[in-house]
Each structure stands twice: as C-alpha cells, then as structure tokens.
CSV table of C-alpha atoms in Angstrom, one decimal:
chain,number,residue,atom,x,y,z
A,1,MET,CA,103.4,166.1,240.9
A,2,SER,CA,101.3,163.0,241.2
A,3,GLU,CA,99.9,164.1,244.4
A,4,GLN,CA,98.8,167.4,242.9
A,5,ILE,CA,97.1,165.5,239.9
A,6,ASN,CA,95.2,163.4,242.3
A,7,MET,CA,94.0,166.3,244.3
A,8,THR,CA,92.7,168.0,241.1
A,9,ALA,CA,91.0,164.8,240.0
A,10,ASP,CA,89.4,164.6,243.5
A,11,MET,CA,88.2,168.3,243.2
A,12,ASP,CA,86.7,167.6,239.7
A,13,GLU,CA,84.9,164.7,241.0
A,14,ASN,CA,83.5,166.5,244.0
A,15,ASP,CA,82.5,169.4,241.7
A,16,LYS,CA,80.7,166.8,239.3
A,17,ALA,CA,78.9,165.3,242.2
A,18,GLN,CA,77.6,168.4,243.6
A,19,ARG,CA,76.5,169.6,240.1
A,20,GLN,CA,74.7,166.4,239.6
A,21,LEU,CA,73.0,166.7,243.0
A,22,GLU,CA,71.8,170.2,242.3
A,23,ARG,CA,70.3,169.3,238.9
A,24,LEU,CA,68.8,166.1,240.4
A,25,GLN,CA,67.1,168.3,243.1
A,26,ALA,CA,65.8,170.7,240.4
A,27,THR,CA,64.6,167.9,238.2
A,28,VAL,CA,62.6,166.3,241.2
A,29,ASN,CA,61.2,169.7,242.3
A,30,ARG,CA,60.2,170.4,238.9
A,31,ALA,CA,58.5,167.2,238.2
A,32,CYS,CA,56.7,167.3,241.5
A,33,LYS,CA,55.4,170.9,240.8
A,34,ASN,CA,54.2,170.3,237.4
A,35,VAL,CA,53.5,166.5,236.7
A,36,PRO,CA,50.8,164.8,239.0
A,37,PHE,CA,52.3,161.4,238.2
A,38,HIS,CA,55.6,162.2,239.8
A,39,ARG,CA,54.2,164.2,242.8
A,40,ASN,CA,51.7,161.5,243.9
A,41,ARG,CA,54.3,158.7,243.8
A,42,ILE,CA,57.1,160.7,245.3
A,43,GLN,CA,54.8,161.7,248.0
A,44,GLU,CA,53.8,158.2,248.7
A,45,THR,CA,57.5,157.4,249.5
A,46,GLY,CA,57.6,160.0,252.4
A,47,LEU,CA,60.7,161.7,251.0
A,48,SER,CA,60.6,165.0,251.7
A,49,ASP,CA,63.9,166.2,250.3
A,50,ILE,CA,66.9,165.1,248.2
A,51,THR,CA,70.1,165.8,250.3
A,52,GLY,CA,72.6,163.7,248.6
A,53,LEU,CA,72.9,161.6,245.3
A,54,GLU,CA,72.2,158.3,247.4
A,55,ASP,CA,68.7,159.5,247.9
A,56,ILE,CA,67.9,158.6,244.5
A,57,GLU,CA,67.5,154.9,245.6
A,58,LYS,CA,64.4,156.2,247.7
A,59,LEU,CA,62.7,157.3,244.6
A,60,PRO,CA,60.2,155.0,242.7
A,61,PHE,CA,61.1,153.5,239.3
A,62,MET,CA,59.4,154.2,236.0
A,63,ASP,CA,59.0,151.8,233.2
A,64,ARG,CA,57.4,151.8,229.6
A,65,THR,CA,54.0,151.2,230.9
A,66,HIS,CA,53.9,154.4,232.5
A,67,LEU,CA,54.7,156.2,229.3
A,68,ALA,CA,51.8,154.4,227.7
A,69,THR,CA,49.3,155.2,230.6
A,70,HIS,CA,50.1,158.9,230.5
A,71,TYR,CA,50.1,159.2,226.6
A,72,PRO,CA,50.3,161.8,225.0
A,73,TYR,CA,51.2,164.7,227.2
A,74,GLY,CA,50.6,163.6,230.9
A,75,LEU,CA,54.3,163.5,231.7
A,76,PHE,CA,55.3,166.9,230.3
A,77,ALA,CA,56.5,169.2,232.9
A,78,VAL,CA,56.2,172.6,230.9
A,79,PRO,CA,53.2,174.2,229.1
A,80,LEU,CA,52.9,173.1,225.3
A,81,LYS,CA,53.5,176.6,224.4
A,82,ASP,CA,57.1,176.0,225.6
A,83,ILE,CA,57.4,173.0,223.6
A,84,VAL,CA,59.3,173.5,220.3
A,85,ARG,CA,59.7,170.0,219.1
A,86,ILE,CA,57.7,166.7,219.9
A,87,HIS,CA,59.2,163.4,219.2
A,88,THR,CA,57.1,160.4,218.5
A,89,ALA,CA,58.5,156.8,218.2
A,90,PRO,CA,56.6,153.5,217.6
A,91,GLY,CA,56.6,152.6,221.3
A,92,SER,CA,56.4,149.2,222.8
A,93,GLY,CA,52.5,149.2,223.5
A,94,THR,CA,49.3,150.0,221.6
A,95,SER,CA,50.2,153.8,221.6
A,96,PRO,CA,53.4,155.4,220.2
A,97,SER,CA,55.9,156.8,222.7
A,98,ILE,CA,56.1,160.7,222.7
A,99,SER,CA,58.5,163.2,224.3
A,100,GLY,CA,58.8,166.8,224.0
A,101,TYR,CA,61.7,169.4,224.0
A,102,THR,CA,62.1,173.0,224.8
A,103,LYS,CA,64.6,175.2,223.1
A,104,THR,CA,67.2,174.7,225.9
A,105,ASP,CA,66.6,170.8,225.9
A,106,LEU,CA,67.4,170.9,222.1
A,107,MET,CA,70.6,172.7,222.5
A,108,ILE,CA,71.7,170.4,225.3
A,109,TRP,CA,71.0,167.4,223.1
A,110,GLU,CA,72.9,168.9,220.2
A,111,LYS,CA,75.9,169.5,222.3
A,112,MET,CA,75.9,165.8,223.5
A,113,VAL,CA,75.8,164.5,219.9
A,114,ALA,CA,78.4,166.9,219.0
A,115,GLY,CA,80.6,165.9,221.9
A,116,ALA,CA,80.1,162.1,220.6
A,117,TYR,CA,81.2,162.9,217.3
A,118,ALA,CA,84.3,164.9,218.5
A,119,GLU,CA,85.3,161.8,220.6
A,120,ALA,CA,85.1,159.7,217.4
A,121,ASN,CA,87.5,162.2,215.7
A,122,VAL,CA,84.9,164.0,213.5
A,123,THR,CA,85.6,167.6,212.7
A,124,ASP,CA,84.5,170.4,210.5
A,125,ARG,CA,86.5,168.8,207.6
A,126,ASP,CA,84.5,165.6,207.5
A,127,ILE,CA,81.4,164.7,205.5
A,128,ILE,CA,78.8,162.7,207.4
A,129,LEU,CA,76.2,160.3,205.9
A,130,VAL,CA,73.3,159.3,208.3
A,131,HIS,CA,71.6,156.1,207.3
A,132,LEU,CA,69.2,154.6,209.8
A,133,PRO,CA,66.0,152.9,209.7
A,134,PRO,CA,62.5,154.5,209.8
A,135,GLY,CA,62.2,153.6,213.6
A,136,LEU,CA,65.1,155.6,214.4
A,137,ALA,CA,64.1,158.7,212.4
A,138,ASN,CA,64.5,160.9,215.4
A,139,TRP,CA,67.8,159.9,216.1
A,140,ALA,CA,68.8,160.6,212.5
A,141,ARG,CA,67.7,164.1,213.0
A,142,ASP,CA,69.8,164.5,216.2
A,143,TYR,CA,72.9,163.1,214.4
A,144,LYS,CA,72.1,165.8,211.5
A,145,ASP,CA,72.0,168.4,214.0
A,146,GLY,CA,75.0,167.5,216.0
A,147,GLY,CA,77.1,167.1,212.9
A,148,GLU,CA,76.0,170.6,211.7
A,149,ALA,CA,77.0,172.0,215.0
A,150,ILE,CA,80.6,170.9,214.6
A,151,GLY,CA,80.7,172.3,211.0
A,152,ALA,CA,80.8,169.1,209.3
A,153,GLY,CA,79.1,168.5,206.0
A,154,VAL,CA,75.9,166.2,206.8
A,155,ILE,CA,74.0,164.3,204.3
A,156,PRO,CA,70.7,163.7,206.0
A,157,ASN,CA,68.9,160.4,206.5
A,158,ALA,CA,67.4,159.3,203.1
A,159,PRO,CA,65.8,156.0,202.0
A,160,LEU,CA,68.3,155.0,199.4
A,161,SER,CA,69.1,151.4,198.5
A,162,VAL,CA,72.5,149.9,199.4
A,163,ALA,CA,73.8,150.4,195.7
A,164,LYS,CA,72.9,154.1,195.8
A,165,THR,CA,74.3,154.5,199.3
A,166,LEU,CA,77.6,153.1,198.2
A,167,MET,CA,77.5,155.5,195.3
A,168,VAL,CA,77.0,158.3,197.6
A,169,LEU,CA,79.9,157.2,199.9
A,170,ARG,CA,82.2,157.0,197.1
A,171,ASP,CA,81.1,160.0,194.9
A,172,TYR,CA,80.5,162.5,197.8
A,173,LYS,CA,83.6,161.4,199.4
A,174,VAL,CA,81.9,160.6,202.8
A,175,THR,CA,84.3,160.1,205.7
A,176,THR,CA,81.8,159.2,208.5
A,177,LEU,CA,78.9,156.9,208.4
A,178,VAL,CA,76.3,156.9,211.0
A,179,SER,CA,74.5,153.5,210.7
A,180,THR,CA,73.2,150.3,212.5
A,181,PRO,CA,75.2,147.2,212.8
A,182,ALA,CA,72.9,145.4,210.4
A,183,PHE,CA,73.3,148.0,207.5
A,184,ALA,CA,77.0,148.3,208.0
A,185,ARG,CA,77.4,144.5,207.6
A,186,HIS,CA,75.1,144.5,204.7
A,187,LEU,CA,76.9,147.4,202.9
A,188,THR,CA,80.2,145.7,203.6
A,189,ALA,CA,79.0,142.5,201.8
A,190,HIS,CA,77.6,144.5,198.9
A,191,MET,CA,80.9,146.3,198.3
A,192,PHE,CA,82.8,143.0,198.2
A,193,ASP,CA,80.3,141.4,196.0
A,194,ARG,CA,80.6,144.3,193.6
A,195,GLU,CA,84.4,144.1,194.0
A,196,CYS,CA,84.4,147.7,195.3
A,197,HIS,CA,87.9,148.1,197.2
A,198,PRO,CA,87.6,150.0,200.6
A,199,ASN,CA,90.6,152.2,199.2
A,200,GLU,CA,88.0,153.7,196.6
A,201,LEU,CA,86.3,155.4,199.5
A,202,ASN,CA,87.3,158.1,201.8
A,203,LEU,CA,85.5,156.6,204.8
A,204,LYS,CA,87.7,156.8,208.0
A,205,GLN,CA,85.1,156.0,210.7
A,206,ILE,CA,81.7,154.4,211.2
A,207,ILE,CA,79.5,155.2,214.2
A,208,LEU,CA,77.1,152.3,215.2
A,209,VAL,CA,73.8,152.8,216.9
A,210,GLY,CA,70.8,151.0,218.0
A,211,GLU,CA,72.6,147.7,219.5
A,212,PRO,CA,75.6,146.8,221.3
A,213,ASP,CA,78.4,144.8,219.7
A,214,ASP,CA,77.7,141.3,219.1
A,215,GLY,CA,81.4,140.3,219.6
A,216,HIS,CA,82.5,140.2,215.9
A,217,THR,CA,80.8,143.1,214.0
A,218,VAL,CA,83.2,145.9,215.1
A,219,THR,CA,86.3,143.7,214.5
A,220,GLU,CA,85.0,142.7,211.0
A,221,LEU,CA,84.1,146.4,210.0
A,222,ARG,CA,87.6,147.5,211.1
A,223,GLU,CA,89.4,144.8,209.3
A,224,SER,CA,87.3,144.8,206.0
A,225,LEU,CA,86.9,148.6,205.6
A,226,HIS,CA,90.2,149.9,207.3
A,227,VAL,CA,88.1,152.2,209.4
A,228,ASP,CA,87.7,153.0,212.9
A,229,VAL,CA,84.4,151.9,214.5
A,230,TRP,CA,82.6,153.7,217.5
A,231,LEU,CA,79.7,152.6,219.5
A,232,ASN,CA,77.0,155.2,220.8
A,233,TYR,CA,74.2,154.3,223.2
A,234,GLY,CA,70.9,155.7,223.0
A,235,LEU,CA,67.3,155.2,224.1
A,236,SER,CA,64.2,156.1,222.2
A,237,GLU,CA,62.1,156.9,225.2
A,238,ILE,CA,64.4,159.8,226.4
A,239,PRO,CA,64.6,160.0,223.3
A,240,GLY,CA,67.9,160.2,221.6
A,241,PRO,CA,71.2,158.8,220.8
A,242,ALA,CA,74.7,159.5,222.3
A,243,ILE,CA,73.4,159.1,225.9
A,244,ALA,CA,76.9,157.1,226.1
A,245,TYR,CA,79.7,157.0,223.6
A,246,GLU,CA,83.2,155.5,223.2
A,247,CYS,CA,86.4,157.5,223.6
A,248,ARG,CA,89.7,156.8,221.6
A,249,TYR,CA,90.5,153.9,223.9
A,250,HIS,CA,87.4,151.8,222.9
A,251,ASP,CA,87.2,150.6,226.5
A,252,GLY,CA,83.5,151.1,227.7
A,253,LEU,CA,81.3,153.8,226.9
A,254,HIS,CA,81.2,157.1,228.8
A,255,MET,CA,78.0,158.4,230.1
A,256,ASN,CA,76.8,161.9,229.5
A,257,ASP,CA,76.4,162.0,233.3
A,258,ASP,CA,76.2,165.7,233.7
A,259,HIS,CA,72.7,165.4,232.0
A,260,ILE,CA,71.7,161.8,232.6
A,261,LEU,CA,72.4,160.0,235.9
A,262,PRO,CA,72.9,156.2,235.5
A,263,GLU,CA,72.3,153.5,238.1
A,264,ILE,CA,72.7,149.7,237.5
A,265,ILE,CA,70.4,147.5,239.6
A,266,ASP,CA,69.4,143.9,240.2
A,267,PRO,CA,66.4,143.4,237.7
A,268,SER,CA,64.7,141.0,240.1
A,269,THR,CA,65.2,143.1,243.4
A,270,GLY,CA,65.6,146.7,242.2
A,271,ARG,CA,68.6,147.1,244.5
A,272,PRO,CA,72.0,148.4,243.1
A,273,VAL,CA,74.5,145.9,242.3
A,274,PRO,CA,78.3,146.2,243.2
A,275,THR,CA,80.3,148.2,240.9
A,276,GLY,CA,81.7,145.9,238.1
A,277,GLU,CA,78.7,143.5,238.3
A,278,LYS,CA,76.1,143.4,235.6
A,279,GLY,CA,72.4,144.4,235.9
A,280,GLU,CA,69.8,146.7,234.4
A,281,LEU,CA,70.6,150.1,233.4
A,282,VAL,CA,68.4,152.8,235.0
A,283,LEU,CA,68.5,156.5,233.7
A,284,THR,CA,67.3,159.7,235.3
A,285,THR,CA,67.3,162.9,233.3
A,286,LEU,CA,69.3,165.7,235.1
A,287,SER,CA,68.6,168.8,232.8
A,288,ALA,CA,65.6,167.8,230.6
A,289,ARG,CA,62.9,170.5,231.2
A,290,ALA,CA,60.2,169.2,229.1
A,291,PHE,CA,60.1,165.6,229.7
A,292,PRO,CA,61.9,164.5,232.9
A,293,LEU,CA,62.3,160.9,233.6
A,294,ILE,CA,63.0,159.7,237.0
A,295,ARG,CA,64.5,156.3,237.5
A,296,PHE,CA,63.5,154.9,234.2
A,297,ARG,CA,64.2,151.2,233.7
A,298,THR,CA,65.6,150.8,230.2
A,299,GLY,CA,65.6,147.1,230.1
A,300,ASP,CA,69.2,147.1,228.9
A,301,MET,CA,71.9,145.2,230.7
A,302,ALA,CA,75.2,146.9,231.5
A,303,LYS,CA,77.9,147.1,234.3
A,304,PHE,CA,80.1,150.0,235.7
A,305,PHE,CA,83.9,150.2,235.0
A,306,PRO,CA,85.3,150.5,238.6
A,307,GLN,CA,88.6,152.2,237.2
A,308,ALA,CA,89.2,155.6,235.5
A,309,CYS,CA,89.4,155.6,231.9
A,310,PRO,CA,92.9,156.3,230.6
A,311,CYS,CA,91.6,159.3,228.5
A,312,GLY,CA,91.4,161.2,231.8
A,313,ALA,CA,87.6,162.0,231.6
A,314,THR,CA,85.8,161.7,234.9
A,315,SER,CA,82.4,160.6,233.5
A,316,THR,CA,80.9,157.1,234.3
A,317,ARG,CA,81.8,154.4,232.0
A,318,ILE,CA,79.5,151.6,231.3
A,319,GLU,CA,79.8,148.1,229.3
A,320,TRP,CA,76.8,147.7,227.2
A,321,LEU,CA,75.8,144.2,227.3
A,322,ALA,CA,74.0,142.2,224.5
A,323,GLU,CA,71.3,140.6,227.0
A,324,GLN,CA,68.0,142.3,228.0
A,325,ALA,CA,66.5,142.5,231.5
A,326,ASP,CA,63.1,142.1,230.4
A,327,ASN,CA,60.8,140.3,227.7
A,328,TYR,CA,61.4,142.9,225.2
A,329,MET,CA,63.5,142.4,221.9
A,330,LEU,CA,66.1,145.0,220.8
A,331,ILE,CA,65.7,145.4,217.1
A,332,SER,CA,67.8,148.3,215.6
A,333,GLY,CA,67.3,150.4,218.5
A,334,ILE,CA,63.6,149.6,218.7
A,335,ARG,CA,62.2,147.6,221.7
A,336,VAL,CA,59.5,145.3,221.0
A,337,SER,CA,57.2,143.7,223.5
A,338,GLN,CA,56.8,140.2,222.7
A,339,ALA,CA,53.5,139.9,224.9
A,340,GLN,CA,52.1,142.7,223.0
A,341,VAL,CA,53.1,141.4,219.5
A,342,ARG,CA,51.3,138.2,220.6
A,343,GLU,CA,48.1,140.1,221.5
A,344,ASN,CA,48.3,142.2,218.4
A,345,LEU,CA,48.7,139.1,216.4
A,346,LYS,CA,45.7,137.3,217.8
A,347,ASN,CA,43.7,140.6,217.0
A,348,ALA,CA,45.0,140.8,213.5
A,349,LEU,CA,44.3,137.1,212.6
A,350,LYS,CA,41.0,137.2,214.6
A,351,MET,CA,42.0,134.0,216.5
A,352,PRO,CA,41.6,133.5,220.1
A,353,GLY,CA,44.5,131.2,220.5
A,354,ILE,CA,47.8,131.0,218.7
A,355,ARG,CA,51.2,129.7,219.4
A,356,CYS,CA,54.3,131.3,217.9
A,357,THR,CA,58.0,131.9,218.3
A,358,MET,CA,59.8,135.3,217.7
A,359,GLU,CA,63.5,135.9,216.6
A,360,LYS,CA,65.3,138.7,215.0
A,361,GLU,CA,66.7,138.2,211.5
A,362,CYS,CA,68.5,140.4,209.1
A,363,ARG,CA,67.6,140.7,205.6
A,364,ALA,CA,69.0,142.8,203.0
A,365,GLY,CA,70.7,145.0,205.7
A,366,THR,CA,67.5,145.4,207.7
A,367,ASP,CA,66.8,143.9,211.1
A,368,MET,CA,63.2,142.5,211.3
A,369,LEU,CA,61.0,140.5,213.5
A,370,LEU,CA,60.3,137.0,212.3
A,371,ILE,CA,57.4,135.3,213.8
A,372,SER,CA,57.1,131.6,213.2
A,373,LEU,CA,53.3,130.7,213.4
A,374,ILE,CA,52.7,127.0,214.3
A,375,MET,CA,50.0,125.4,212.1
A,376,ASP,CA,47.1,124.0,213.9
A,377,ASP,CA,43.4,123.8,213.6
A,378,HIS,CA,42.9,127.5,214.1
A,379,LEU,CA,44.9,128.1,211.0
A,380,PHE,CA,43.6,125.5,208.7
A,381,SER,CA,41.2,127.1,206.2
A,382,ASP,CA,39.5,125.6,202.9
A,383,GLU,CA,41.0,128.6,201.0
A,384,ILE,CA,44.8,129.1,201.2
A,385,LYS,CA,44.3,132.3,199.5
A,386,HIS,CA,42.1,133.7,202.3
A,387,LEU,CA,44.7,132.4,204.8
A,388,GLN,CA,47.6,134.3,203.1
A,389,GLN,CA,45.4,137.4,202.9
A,390,MET,CA,45.1,137.1,206.7
A,391,ILE,CA,48.9,136.7,207.3
A,392,THR,CA,49.7,139.6,204.9
A,393,TYR,CA,47.4,141.9,206.7
A,394,ALA,CA,48.8,140.8,210.1
A,395,GLU,CA,52.3,141.6,208.8
A,396,GLU,CA,51.4,144.9,207.5
A,397,THR,CA,49.6,145.8,210.8
A,398,LEU,CA,52.3,144.6,213.1
A,399,THR,CA,55.0,146.4,211.0
A,400,GLU,CA,53.0,149.7,211.3
A,401,GLN,CA,52.6,149.2,215.1
A,402,ASN,CA,56.0,148.4,215.9
A,403,GLY,CA,58.0,150.4,213.6
A,404,ILE,CA,60.1,147.7,212.3
A,405,LYS,CA,59.6,145.1,209.4
A,406,VAL,CA,57.7,142.0,210.5
A,407,LYS,CA,57.6,138.7,208.7
A,408,ILE,CA,55.4,135.8,209.4
A,409,ARG,CA,55.9,132.2,208.4
A,410,LEU,CA,54.0,129.1,208.9
A,411,ILE,CA,55.7,126.1,210.4
A,412,GLN,CA,54.5,122.5,210.9
A,413,GLN,CA,53.5,121.5,214.5
A,414,ARG,CA,55.9,119.2,216.0
A,415,VAL,CA,54.7,115.9,217.1
C-alpha cells in the first residue's frame, strides 16, 4: 500500500512539474511577443527556448526599478481593451506601482484567495471582517472577493476606529478577521483595556497579512483571544495576497505554485541556494496574462522546506523570514525605499544635506515610519514656527508618496 501511495505522489509531482513548465513556456512566449522590455532582455541571454524548469535560471531578474522605468503600461502584455481592472499602489519610487488584470486573471486570483480561506477553515457559514490600512486597499478588495466566492458573509474594508471595529466584531458576530499584525495587537490591547472578554465575541480565526510573524504576535493572539491564527504572504507588485498561505499544521506557508513559481537565491550572487538554506525569494507568474513578471526579486528572505507537508499537499512550502535582502523596510506590507525617502525628504525640506535615521514604529494599531532628523546648522531657524511648518509639510508629502503614515522628530546631534 505504501508503495502505491509513493507512486501516486510521484505521478502528481511529475504532472505538476509538467504543468509548471508548460505555463512558464507560455508566459515567456507571451512576454517576448508583447512586451519589448522582456523580448530585448531575453534575446540578450541567447536563450532560444525553455525546455525544462531549470532553464529559468538563464533568464534575467526583474526588480522594482524596472516597474518604475516602464510606468505606467510598459510591462502590460495585453491591449488595454482587455484590461478589466487596474491596481495601483504607492510604489517604492517616485511613481506609483501599477498592474492590470484580465477577466481570467481576476478569476484565478479569486480562486487563490478562496483557497487560502478554505485552508483557514473559513466556510460559507462564516462572517469575515476585512480591516487593512489604505496602502493595502487592493488586498482588501481581493479578500472581499475571495470571501464572497466561498459564500461567506463579508464586511468590506472601512476606516473605522478600533472602538467601532470592536463593536462590529461583537454585534455582527464576526468569526474571521483579516488584518495586519499591528492592528490585531492594538485591537487585543483595546479589548482588555475595556474589559471586553474574548468570550463575548464569535471570533474563531484571524488571518494576518503584510508581515511575517515577529516570534510572539501569533502566540499572544492565540492565547489572548482563544482563536486560531493564520499567516498569508502577499506582494503588492504582483499584486495581491495569498501567494502563500498556512495549512492546518501551521508549519510553513504553501506557495500557490501552479500560478506563481518560486525560487530562493543568494542575494549577493543571484545563484540558487541549497534547499533549506535562507535566501531572497524570487517569483515568476505562470498564469498572469495582463502583467507577467519574470524572476521578480521580492526583497523578502525565505527558505524552502526540504520535506513534504503532513497535510499531503505537494505545493512548495516556504518559511517567511523577518529580515530583508535589500535596503527596503517592510511596513504593513508596503515596501519603503530608505534611499528614496531620504531624497524626498531633502526635496521637501529644500535642504541639500540632511542626516537622519529611520525605524518602524506602531502607534494606535498602525505601523508607521518614524524619521529621526538630526539637528545641525541646516535645521536651525530664527523662527521655530517656520521650521515646524517645513516638517509638517515634509510629513504630509512623505505620507502621500509612500502610502504609510510618516512622522518626523528632531533629535540632538551627539557630541
């Protein structure tokens, strides 16, 4: 019997590899035919044909600078008349990031999100509340669509205060919350401050998006709220959530590798790392018609699991690590370029030389970028009011540019 099971698993794995190869070939052919950027770069490699999945290593990488360079429609692989939805996100440069979807693309993504819900035990008897920050508005829409696809009741994203969100959770008998780790922590603290017992809620599960677990948030939420907690991995540039998701064993995240092919590389060399070692996660879309991405460097660090999952699924599993492979900061799912922030800050303050440090800080359930601006001769002004006006203007400008809250504080120069 065990021999028969092994043979079936091998057949399933071979079928999946063949399906991935065929989709990779179709993606590369479509990209070369319709997108000059892809055609020119792939021609430079001298690669004439994709004959095996290992050939993907011969293709050039993409990164976020390419998205900015070809803004807005330079990477679309279908005519605009075939585009039924255009997603835009803050982006990490001077222009927003953009991607498009055909009807087929939307159907595939809806199924991916619905599948992640199913793995989290969400059914048509559940009521889902989506609460995500403005920078993840596109993800909020995807989670709404995926929830409706499985027949669940969905409360779409709305800018409610934590107090009113708690009222909705309690009064609407919400069973599933989709949120960032920062807001989930804030909500829990608010509940206990108001002496609201978790038993007053119908909440059964929380799906966390935007960031990996910091080592204690998931455990604290489980123990404090008596709920199950699930992690979903997403990427704004593809864009979308549920690229990878946890199964009932909570042992790594399953990649939707029928539609997105993952690699893990050494960030410094670009070469694949041995299975089980950490490296930078690289993604290639296999079924996206409107906006194919080929070997996109995410900047996220991860590692593959060498062994199969006890759940029996054959999809690739990753461990999503908290560190980053590049000079970006991950704040509630939004990637922030520190170099770009410094440049924009200089422009906003109209000062050629500034010194500052950046860190992520959570205030009132919202992750934000805290910039500590070092006081020196450039920042001294006879009118403190004028200096404060400049800082306020810079905060508003950077918040708008990055899609996250930015706060600037002045600190003394250390002697």
